[in-house]
């Protein structure tokens, strides 16, 4: 195999693995949007806070890894529940912009509160996996990315099953479809809003640990959240397969951009290439590739 | 109240409903449904039929409405302060006006949501078969997204879904709305069968009085948020005013154009 082709496959493979880790975070966004129609601009900050809790338990309080993971998941689930009850439930039925502004505000608060209460500066989040990449022909695959992709796939599949097959998952989609009719069927709608935010908490906790290991934990970890927008716009705001596909596309696009365009312009294309694609996608398919179309009968 | 009902298990007594704390929609509405009976609630658009059903099912509160006076009792227990989900657990399910299906769920998933309050997997399976038995058309549509099936099929989904909750009382709101006469007849036939074979009592809000009075044993006529007339279905369908306003017939049995009816004078007599 020529070096050029090898380089191409390297970019693609890294793009796919990183892409799945984007999908995991985007899943958090999709879960909330699907069930409650709320757009969560604080998704990145959820991930950041999870990173802070995990790194804090591990490095500051000296907890073992399993405990740190458990603490991160438990606190984010609790956080999701409480947040829904205290803030978002009050905003049900208000204009979309109210929820958008509230979550933007929340994002800023979290960026302040995280470092303030847990630790300031930057801390690593070591996981007991090896650092040297696996080498497969031309491919160099970092183990953390394999772990990340594996966890993402497992959760995406798990939630996919939940929504398609389980009684609670079907009820949750019913709530997302039409709240009043869901109530008429005896479904306790408000409880499902809480459940959706709690599920986002689980996903964000895992995202925080994986991304925290990759990037280190500080306030900038929240920037990962910005990648959620091209992912969900490409895939569809409320679609789990869409989150997977969107994540893969964003991962590949940014790696290709970094590999082929960066050498000519001196770097940085990785950060905006997905957004170019997002804007193009909005012009062609505003509901994403798998997004729910508004069904209109004539 | 007339006592055509042998043992009223739903008793609505003298309720008043207010929306948004100011708008009075129902005043002093009383009605009763007997166990296993079919009762028709007739009246024009805006008479308060849907509001009455929503007051019973508890959905009123999702629209900022409130029962401020009177009581709604099921087997002697007051239910007018309960959540919709509690009312469903008591066996009262509303099929809302306008064929509200979950559009993005498949027909079968729609039906499954009806069994939400029951949590019994095997019973749910059996009931699914029961629904397909009554609505064979839905069998071939089970995997379709409900938003894409025809209007009549959506109405079947809505009724079948309510049936999945194994109700003792079904509140049917305008099942004939926007459907072809042939489909209306089909749906009414199934409702009558459900009542006969499964023992489901039905409170039926309808503008299509002809159809409703054919299946019902008892009827109430509403106007401006009050009940202005009630009696057994036969008496009501013989009533001159009803014939003229709702059945479109004159005394001699010919069809009559609504244009010729002197609404104002006749209505005034009712409400005095």
Coordinates of C-alpha atoms in Angstrom, one line a residue:
Chain A
X1 CA 0.0 0.0 0.0
X2 CA 1.3 3.4 -0.9
X3 CA 2.0 6.0 1.8
X4 CA -0.7 8.3 0.5
X5 CA -3.4 5.7 0.7
X6 CA -2.1 4.6 4.1
X7 CA -2.3 8.2 5.3
X8 CA -5.9 8.5 4.0
X9 CA -7.0 5.4 5.9
X10 CA -5.3 6.6 9.0
X11 CA -7.3 9.8 8.8
X12 CA -10.5 7.9 8.2
X13 CA -10.0 5.4 11.0
X14 CA -9.2 8.1 13.6
X15 CA -12.1 10.1 12.3
X16 CA -14.5 7.2 12.8
X17 CA -13.3 6.5 16.3
X18 CA -13.4 10.2 17.4
X19 CA -16.7 10.6 15.6
X20 CA -18.3 7.9 17.8
X21 CA -17.1 9.8 20.8
X22 CA -18.9 12.9 19.5
X23 CA -21.9 10.7 18.9
X24 CA -22.0 9.8 22.6
X25 CA -22.1 13.5 23.6
X26 CA -24.6 14.3 20.9
X27 CA -26.8 11.4 22.3
X28 CA -27.2 13.5 25.5
X29 CA -28.5 16.4 23.4
X30 CA -30.8 14.2 21.4
X31 CA -32.3 12.4 24.4
X32 CA -33.5 15.7 25.9
X33 CA -34.7 17.2 22.6
X34 CA -36.6 14.0 21.7
X35 CA -38.5 13.8 25.0
X36 CA -38.9 17.4 26.0
X37 CA -38.3 19.6 22.8
X38 CA -35.8 21.5 24.8
X39 CA -32.5 22.6 23.1
X40 CA -29.7 22.2 25.6
X41 CA -26.9 24.6 25.0
X42 CA -25.2 23.5 28.1
X43 CA -24.4 20.0 26.8
X44 CA -20.7 20.7 26.7
X45 CA -20.8 22.0 30.2
X46 CA -22.5 18.9 31.4
X47 CA -19.6 16.9 30.0
X48 CA -17.1 19.3 31.6
X49 CA -18.7 19.1 35.0
X50 CA -18.6 15.3 34.8
X51 CA -14.9 15.5 34.0
X52 CA -14.4 17.8 37.0
X53 CA -16.3 15.4 39.3
X54 CA -14.4 12.3 38.0
X55 CA -11.0 14.0 38.0
X56 CA -11.7 15.6 41.4
X57 CA -12.7 12.3 43.0
X58 CA -9.6 10.6 41.5
X59 CA -6.9 13.2 41.9
X60 CA -8.1 15.4 44.8
X61 CA -9.9 13.0 47.1
X62 CA -7.9 10.0 46.0
X63 CA -10.9 7.7 45.3
X64 CA -10.4 4.5 43.3
X65 CA -11.3 4.7 39.6
X66 CA -14.5 2.6 39.9
X67 CA -15.8 4.9 42.6
X68 CA -14.9 8.0 40.7
X69 CA -16.8 6.7 37.7
X70 CA -19.8 5.9 39.9
X71 CA -19.7 9.3 41.7
X72 CA -19.6 11.0 38.3
X73 CA -22.6 9.1 36.9
X74 CA -24.6 9.5 40.1
X75 CA -24.0 13.2 40.5
X76 CA -24.8 13.9 36.9
X77 CA -28.0 11.9 37.1
X78 CA -29.0 13.7 40.2
X79 CA -28.1 17.0 38.6
X80 CA -30.2 16.2 35.6
X81 CA -33.3 15.4 37.8
X82 CA -32.9 18.5 40.0
X83 CA -32.3 20.8 37.1
X84 CA -35.4 19.6 35.3
X85 CA -37.5 20.0 38.5
X86 CA -36.2 23.4 39.5
X87 CA -35.6 25.1 36.2
X88 CA -36.9 23.4 33.1
X89 CA -40.3 22.3 34.4
X90 CA -41.2 26.0 34.9
X91 CA -40.4 26.7 31.3
X92 CA -42.7 24.1 29.8
X93 CA -45.0 25.7 27.3
X94 CA -42.9 28.9 27.2
X95 CA -41.4 30.1 23.9
X96 CA -38.3 28.1 22.7
X97 CA -36.1 31.1 23.2
X98 CA -36.8 31.0 27.0
X99 CA -35.3 27.5 27.2
X100 CA -32.4 28.4 24.9
X101 CA -31.5 31.4 27.0
X102 CA -31.9 29.5 30.3
X103 CA -29.5 26.8 29.1
X104 CA -27.0 29.3 27.8
X105 CA -27.1 31.0 31.2
X106 CA -26.7 27.6 32.9
X107 CA -23.7 26.9 30.7
X108 CA -21.9 30.0 32.0
X109 CA -22.8 29.3 35.6
X110 CA -21.4 25.7 35.3
X111 CA -18.2 27.0 33.7
X112 CA -17.8 29.2 36.8
X113 CA -19.0 26.8 39.5
X114 CA -17.0 23.7 38.3
X115 CA -13.5 25.2 38.9
X116 CA -14.7 27.1 41.9
X117 CA -16.1 24.2 43.9
X118 CA -13.9 21.3 42.8
X119 CA -10.5 22.4 41.7
X120 CA -9.0 25.2 39.6
X121 CA -6.5 24.8 36.8
X122 CA -6.1 21.6 34.9
X123 CA -5.9 18.0 36.0
X124 CA -5.3 14.8 34.1
X125 CA -7.9 12.0 34.2
X126 CA -5.8 8.9 33.9
X127 CA -7.5 5.6 33.0
X128 CA -5.8 2.2 33.4
X129 CA -5.2 1.7 29.6
X130 CA -2.0 1.7 27.7
X131 CA -0.8 4.8 26.0
X132 CA 1.0 3.3 23.0
X133 CA -1.3 3.0 20.0
X134 CA -2.1 -0.2 18.4
X135 CA -0.4 -0.4 15.0
X136 CA -2.3 -2.1 12.2
X137 CA -0.4 -1.6 8.9
X138 CA -0.6 2.1 8.3
X139 CA -3.0 2.7 11.1
X140 CA -2.1 4.0 14.5
X141 CA -5.0 3.5 16.9
X142 CA -4.9 5.0 20.4
X143 CA -6.5 2.6 22.9
X144 CA -8.5 5.4 24.5
X145 CA -10.3 6.0 21.2
X146 CA -11.1 2.3 20.9
X147 CA -12.5 2.4 24.5
X148 CA -14.4 5.5 23.7
X149 CA -15.9 4.2 20.5
X150 CA -16.8 0.9 22.3
X151 CA -18.6 2.7 25.1
X152 CA -20.4 5.0 22.7
X153 CA -21.6 2.1 20.5
X154 CA -22.8 0.2 23.5
X155 CA -24.8 3.1 24.8
X156 CA -26.2 4.1 21.4
X157 CA -27.3 0.5 20.9
X158 CA -28.7 0.4 24.5
X159 CA -30.7 3.6 24.1
X160 CA -31.8 2.6 20.6
X161 CA -33.3 -0.6 22.0
X162 CA -34.8 1.3 24.9
X163 CA -36.7 3.6 22.6
X164 CA -37.8 1.0 20.1
X165 CA -38.7 -2.0 22.3
X166 CA -39.3 -1.1 25.9
X167 CA -42.6 0.0 27.4
X168 CA -41.0 3.1 29.0
X169 CA -39.2 4.0 25.8
X170 CA -42.3 3.8 23.7
X171 CA -44.1 5.9 26.3
X172 CA -41.2 8.4 26.1
X173 CA -41.6 8.8 22.4
X174 CA -45.3 9.2 22.8
X175 CA -44.7 12.0 25.2
X176 CA -42.4 13.6 22.7
X177 CA -45.0 13.2 20.0
X178 CA -48.0 14.7 21.7
X179 CA -48.1 15.5 25.4
X180 CA -51.8 15.9 25.8
X181 CA -52.6 12.6 24.2
X182 CA -49.9 10.9 26.2
X183 CA -51.6 12.2 29.3
X184 CA -54.9 10.9 28.1
X185 CA -53.3 7.5 27.9
X186 CA -52.3 7.7 31.5
X187 CA -48.7 8.5 31.0
X188 CA -47.2 10.7 33.6
X189 CA -45.6 13.2 31.3
X190 CA -43.6 15.2 33.8
X191 CA -41.9 12.2 35.2
X192 CA -40.5 11.4 31.7
X193 CA -39.0 14.8 31.4
X194 CA -37.0 14.1 34.5
X195 CA -36.0 10.7 33.2
X196 CA -34.8 12.2 29.9
X197 CA -32.6 14.7 31.8
X198 CA -31.3 12.0 34.0
X199 CA -30.4 9.8 31.0
X200 CA -28.5 12.8 29.5
X201 CA -26.7 12.9 32.8
X202 CA -25.5 9.3 32.4
X203 CA -24.3 9.9 28.9
X204 CA -22.6 13.2 29.8
X205 CA -20.8 11.5 32.7
X206 CA -19.3 8.9 30.4
X207 CA -18.5 11.5 27.8
X208 CA -16.8 13.6 30.5
X209 CA -14.6 10.7 31.6
X210 CA -13.5 9.7 28.1
X211 CA -13.0 13.2 26.8
X212 CA -11.4 14.2 30.1
X213 CA -8.8 11.4 29.6
X214 CA -8.1 12.5 26.0
X215 CA -7.9 16.3 26.6
X216 CA -7.3 16.7 30.3
X217 CA -9.9 18.3 32.6
X218 CA -10.2 22.1 32.7
X219 CA -12.8 24.6 31.7
X220 CA -11.9 24.1 28.0
X221 CA -13.3 20.6 28.1
X222 CA -16.7 22.3 27.6
X223 CA -15.7 23.2 24.1
X224 CA -16.3 19.6 23.0
X225 CA -20.0 20.5 23.4
X226 CA -19.8 22.8 20.4
X227 CA -19.2 19.9 18.1
X228 CA -22.6 18.6 19.1
X229 CA -24.3 21.1 16.9
X230 CA -22.9 20.0 13.6
X231 CA -23.5 16.4 14.6
X232 CA -27.1 16.8 15.5
X233 CA -27.9 19.1 12.6
X234 CA -26.4 16.6 10.1
X235 CA -28.0 13.6 11.7
X236 CA -31.3 15.1 12.9
X237 CA -32.0 16.7 16.3
X238 CA -34.1 13.8 17.6
X239 CA -32.6 10.7 15.9
X240 CA -30.3 8.2 17.6
X241 CA -29.0 6.7 14.3
X242 CA -28.6 10.3 13.2
X243 CA -26.4 11.0 16.1
X244 CA -24.2 8.1 15.2
X245 CA -24.0 9.0 11.5
X246 CA -23.6 12.7 12.3
X247 CA -20.8 12.0 14.7
X248 CA -19.0 9.8 12.1
X249 CA -19.3 12.4 9.4
X250 CA -18.0 15.2 11.7
X251 CA -15.1 13.0 12.9
X252 CA -14.1 12.1 9.3
X253 CA -14.5 15.7 8.0
X254 CA -12.4 17.2 10.6
X255 CA -9.6 14.6 10.3
X256 CA -9.6 15.0 6.5
X257 CA -9.5 18.8 6.8
X258 CA -6.7 18.6 9.3
X259 CA -4.7 16.1 7.2
X260 CA -5.0 17.6 3.8
X261 CA -5.8 21.3 4.2
X262 CA -3.9 22.2 7.4
X263 CA -0.4 21.8 5.9
X264 CA -1.2 24.6 3.4
X265 CA -2.9 27.1 5.7
X266 CA -0.9 26.4 8.9
X267 CA -3.6 24.6 10.9
X268 CA -7.0 25.3 12.4
X269 CA -9.3 24.0 9.7
X270 CA -10.3 21.1 11.9
X271 CA -12.2 23.5 14.1
X272 CA -14.4 25.0 11.5
X273 CA -14.8 22.4 8.7
X274 CA -17.7 20.7 10.5
X275 CA -19.6 24.0 10.7
X276 CA -19.2 24.6 7.0
X277 CA -20.8 21.3 6.5
X278 CA -23.5 22.1 9.0
X279 CA -24.5 25.2 7.2
X280 CA -24.6 23.4 3.9
X281 CA -26.8 20.7 5.5
X282 CA -29.2 23.3 6.9
X283 CA -29.7 24.7 3.4
X284 CA -30.5 21.3 2.0
X285 CA -32.1 19.2 4.7
X286 CA -33.2 21.3 7.7
X287 CA -34.4 18.3 9.6
X288 CA -31.2 16.4 9.2
X289 CA -30.7 13.0 7.6
X290 CA -32.8 11.1 10.0
X291 CA -34.7 13.8 11.7
X292 CA -38.4 13.7 12.3
X293 CA -40.3 15.3 9.5
X294 CA -43.4 17.1 10.3
X295 CA -46.2 14.9 9.0
X296 CA -48.8 16.8 7.1
X297 CA -51.8 15.2 5.7
X298 CA -53.7 16.8 2.9
Chain B
X1 CA -82.7 13.6 36.2
X2 CA -84.5 10.8 34.5
X3 CA -83.7 7.4 35.9
X4 CA -83.4 5.4 32.7
X5 CA -80.1 4.4 34.1
X6 CA -80.3 1.3 36.3
X7 CA -77.1 1.8 38.3
X8 CA -75.2 4.9 37.3
X9 CA -71.6 4.2 37.9
X10 CA -70.5 7.6 36.5
X11 CA -72.4 10.4 38.0
X12 CA -71.7 14.0 37.1
X13 CA -73.6 16.3 39.4
X14 CA -74.0 20.0 38.8
X15 CA -70.5 20.8 37.6
X16 CA -69.3 24.2 36.7
X17 CA -66.1 24.6 34.7
X18 CA -64.1 27.7 34.5
X19 CA -61.1 28.3 32.1
X20 CA -58.3 30.6 33.0
X21 CA -60.1 31.6 36.2
X22 CA -62.5 33.8 34.3
X23 CA -64.3 32.1 31.4
X24 CA -67.3 30.1 32.5
X25 CA -67.9 27.3 30.1
X26 CA -70.1 24.8 31.9
X27 CA -72.8 25.7 34.3
X28 CA -74.7 23.1 36.3
X29 CA -74.1 20.1 34.0
X30 CA -75.4 16.8 35.4
X31 CA -75.5 13.5 33.7
X32 CA -75.2 9.8 34.4
X33 CA -73.9 6.8 32.6
X34 CA -75.1 3.3 33.6
X35 CA -72.8 0.3 33.8
X36 CA -72.4 -1.0 30.3
X37 CA -74.6 1.7 28.8
X38 CA -74.1 4.0 25.8
X39 CA -75.0 7.6 26.4
X40 CA -75.0 10.3 23.7
X41 CA -74.1 13.9 24.5
X42 CA -75.5 16.0 21.6
X43 CA -75.1 19.6 20.8
X44 CA -73.7 22.1 18.3
X45 CA -70.1 23.2 18.1
X46 CA -69.0 25.0 21.2
X47 CA -71.9 23.8 23.3
X48 CA -69.6 22.3 25.9
X49 CA -69.5 18.6 25.0
X50 CA -65.7 18.3 24.8
X51 CA -65.3 20.3 28.0
X52 CA -67.6 17.9 29.8
X53 CA -65.6 14.9 28.6
X54 CA -62.3 16.5 29.6
X55 CA -63.7 17.4 33.0
X56 CA -64.4 13.7 33.5
X57 CA -61.0 12.5 32.2
X58 CA -59.0 15.2 34.0
X59 CA -57.5 16.5 30.8
X60 CA -59.2 19.8 31.5
X61 CA -56.3 20.9 33.7
X62 CA -53.8 20.6 30.8
X63 CA -55.8 23.4 29.2
X64 CA -56.0 25.6 32.3
X65 CA -59.6 24.7 33.0
X66 CA -60.9 23.7 36.4
X67 CA -64.1 22.1 37.9
X68 CA -65.1 24.8 40.4
X69 CA -68.4 23.4 41.6
X70 CA -70.2 20.1 41.7
X71 CA -68.7 16.7 41.6
X72 CA -67.8 13.8 39.3
X73 CA -68.1 10.4 40.9
X74 CA -67.1 7.0 39.7
X75 CA -68.6 4.2 41.7
X76 CA -69.4 6.9 44.4
X77 CA -65.7 8.1 44.5
X78 CA -65.0 11.6 43.5
X79 CA -62.5 11.8 40.6
X80 CA -62.7 15.4 39.5
X81 CA -59.6 16.4 41.4
X82 CA -57.4 13.6 40.1
X83 CA -54.7 13.5 37.5
X84 CA -55.5 12.1 34.0
X85 CA -53.3 9.1 34.7
X86 CA -55.1 8.3 37.9
X87 CA -58.4 8.5 36.1
X88 CA -57.1 6.1 33.4
X89 CA -56.2 3.7 36.2
X90 CA -59.8 3.8 37.4
X91 CA -60.8 2.6 34.0
X92 CA -62.0 5.8 32.3
X93 CA -60.3 6.6 29.0
X94 CA -60.9 9.5 26.7
X95 CA -60.6 9.3 22.9
X96 CA -59.9 12.9 22.0
X97 CA -61.6 14.7 19.2
X98 CA -59.7 14.9 15.9
X99 CA -58.1 11.5 15.8
X100 CA -55.1 12.3 17.9
X101 CA -52.6 9.5 17.2
X102 CA -48.9 9.6 17.9
X103 CA -47.9 10.4 14.4
X104 CA -44.3 9.3 14.5
X105 CA -45.1 6.0 16.3
X106 CA -46.2 2.9 14.4
X107 CA -49.8 1.8 14.6
X108 CA -48.8 -1.0 16.9
X109 CA -46.7 1.2 19.1
X110 CA -49.7 3.5 19.4
X111 CA -51.8 0.7 20.6
X112 CA -49.1 -0.3 23.1
X113 CA -49.1 3.1 24.7
X114 CA -52.8 2.5 25.5
X115 CA -51.7 -0.4 27.8
X116 CA -49.2 1.9 29.6
X117 CA -50.9 1.9 32.9
X118 CA -51.2 -1.9 33.0
X119 CA -47.7 -3.4 33.1
X120 CA -48.7 -6.9 32.3
X121 CA -46.9 -8.2 29.3
X122 CA -49.0 -11.3 28.5
X123 CA -52.3 -9.5 29.0
X124 CA -51.1 -6.7 26.7
X125 CA -50.3 -9.3 24.0
X126 CA -53.8 -10.7 24.3
X127 CA -55.4 -7.3 24.1
X128 CA -53.4 -6.4 21.1
X129 CA -54.9 -9.5 19.4
X130 CA -58.3 -8.4 20.6
X131 CA -57.9 -4.9 19.0
X132 CA -56.8 -6.5 15.8
X133 CA -59.8 -8.7 16.0
X134 CA -62.1 -5.7 16.2
X135 CA -60.1 -3.6 13.7
X136 CA -58.8 -6.2 11.2
X137 CA -57.7 -3.3 9.0
X138 CA -55.1 -2.3 11.5
X139 CA -53.4 -5.7 11.3
X140 CA -52.0 -4.9 7.9
X141 CA -51.1 -1.4 9.0
X142 CA -49.3 -2.4 12.2
X143 CA -45.8 -1.4 11.1
X144 CA -46.8 1.9 9.4
X145 CA -46.2 5.2 11.0
X146 CA -49.6 6.3 12.3
X147 CA -49.3 9.7 10.8
X148 CA -49.4 8.2 7.3
X149 CA -52.5 6.0 7.6
X150 CA -55.9 7.2 6.5
X151 CA -58.3 9.2 8.6
X152 CA -60.6 6.3 9.3
X153 CA -57.7 4.1 10.3
X154 CA -56.4 6.8 12.6
X155 CA -59.8 6.9 14.3
X156 CA -59.5 3.1 14.7
X157 CA -56.1 3.5 16.1
X158 CA -57.4 6.0 18.6
X159 CA -60.3 3.8 19.7
X160 CA -58.2 0.6 19.7
X161 CA -55.5 2.4 21.8
X162 CA -58.1 3.4 24.4
X163 CA -59.4 -0.2 24.4
X164 CA -55.9 -1.4 25.3
X165 CA -56.3 0.3 28.7
X166 CA -59.2 -2.2 29.3
X167 CA -61.6 0.6 30.3
X168 CA -65.0 0.3 31.9
X169 CA -65.9 3.6 30.4
X170 CA -64.8 5.1 27.2
X171 CA -65.3 8.8 26.5
X172 CA -65.6 9.2 22.7
X173 CA -65.3 12.7 21.4
X174 CA -66.7 13.2 17.9
X175 CA -65.7 9.9 16.3
X176 CA -67.5 10.8 13.1
X177 CA -65.6 14.1 12.6
X178 CA -64.3 14.4 9.1
X179 CA -65.0 10.8 8.0
X180 CA -66.9 9.5 5.1
X181 CA -70.5 8.3 6.0
X182 CA -69.5 4.7 5.2
X183 CA -66.6 4.8 7.6
X184 CA -68.7 6.5 10.2
X185 CA -71.2 3.6 10.0
X186 CA -68.3 1.1 10.3
X187 CA -66.8 2.8 13.3
X188 CA -70.2 3.1 15.0
X189 CA -70.8 -0.6 14.4
X190 CA -67.6 -1.5 16.1
X191 CA -68.3 0.8 19.1
X192 CA -71.7 -0.9 19.5
X193 CA -70.0 -4.3 19.3
X194 CA -67.4 -3.3 21.9
X195 CA -70.2 -2.2 24.1
X196 CA -72.1 -5.4 23.6
X197 CA -69.3 -7.9 23.7
X198 CA -66.7 -6.3 26.0
X199 CA -69.2 -4.5 28.3
X200 CA -67.5 -1.1 27.8
X201 CA -69.8 1.8 28.7
X202 CA -69.6 4.7 26.3
X203 CA -70.2 8.4 26.8
X204 CA -70.4 9.7 23.2
X205 CA -70.1 13.4 22.3
X206 CA -71.5 13.9 18.8
X207 CA -72.8 16.5 16.4
X208 CA -74.0 13.7 14.2
X209 CA -77.2 13.1 16.3
X210 CA -78.7 10.6 13.9
X211 CA -75.8 8.2 14.2
X212 CA -75.3 8.7 17.9
X213 CA -79.0 8.1 18.8
X214 CA -79.0 4.9 16.9
X215 CA -76.5 3.3 19.2
X216 CA -77.2 5.1 22.5
X217 CA -79.9 4.2 25.0
X218 CA -80.0 7.6 26.6
X219 CA -79.2 11.1 25.3
X220 CA -78.5 14.6 26.6
X221 CA -78.6 17.8 24.5
X222 CA -76.3 20.6 25.4
X223 CA -76.4 24.2 24.5
X224 CA -74.3 27.1 25.8
X225 CA -72.7 25.0 28.5
X226 CA -76.0 23.6 30.0
X227 CA -78.0 20.5 29.5
X228 CA -81.2 21.6 27.9
X229 CA -82.9 18.3 27.3
X230 CA -82.5 14.7 28.3
X231 CA -84.3 11.5 27.9
X232 CA -84.0 8.0 26.4
X233 CA -82.7 7.9 22.9
X234 CA -86.1 7.1 21.3
X235 CA -87.9 10.0 22.9
X236 CA -85.1 12.4 22.0
X237 CA -85.1 11.4 18.4
X238 CA -88.9 11.9 18.3
X239 CA -88.6 15.4 19.8
X240 CA -89.7 18.1 17.3
X241 CA -86.9 20.5 18.1
X242 CA -84.2 17.8 17.9
X243 CA -85.5 16.7 14.6
X244 CA -85.4 20.2 13.3
X245 CA -82.0 21.3 14.7
X246 CA -80.0 18.1 14.6
X247 CA -81.6 15.6 12.4
X248 CA -82.5 18.1 9.6
X249 CA -86.1 16.8 9.4
X250 CA -89.4 18.7 9.6
X251 CA -92.5 17.4 11.2
X252 CA -93.6 15.6 8.1
X253 CA -90.3 13.8 7.7
X254 CA -88.9 15.7 4.8
X255 CA -85.4 17.1 4.8
X256 CA -85.3 20.8 5.4
X257 CA -82.6 23.3 4.7
X258 CA -81.0 24.9 7.8
X259 CA -81.6 28.2 6.2
X260 CA -85.3 27.9 6.7
X261 CA -85.0 27.1 10.4
X262 CA -85.7 30.0 12.7
X263 CA -82.9 29.3 15.1
X264 CA -83.4 32.4 17.2
X265 CA -87.0 31.9 18.2
X266 CA -86.8 28.2 18.9
X267 CA -83.6 28.4 20.9
X268 CA -85.0 31.1 23.0
X269 CA -87.8 28.9 24.1
X270 CA -85.5 26.2 25.3
X271 CA -83.3 28.4 27.4
X272 CA -86.1 30.4 29.1

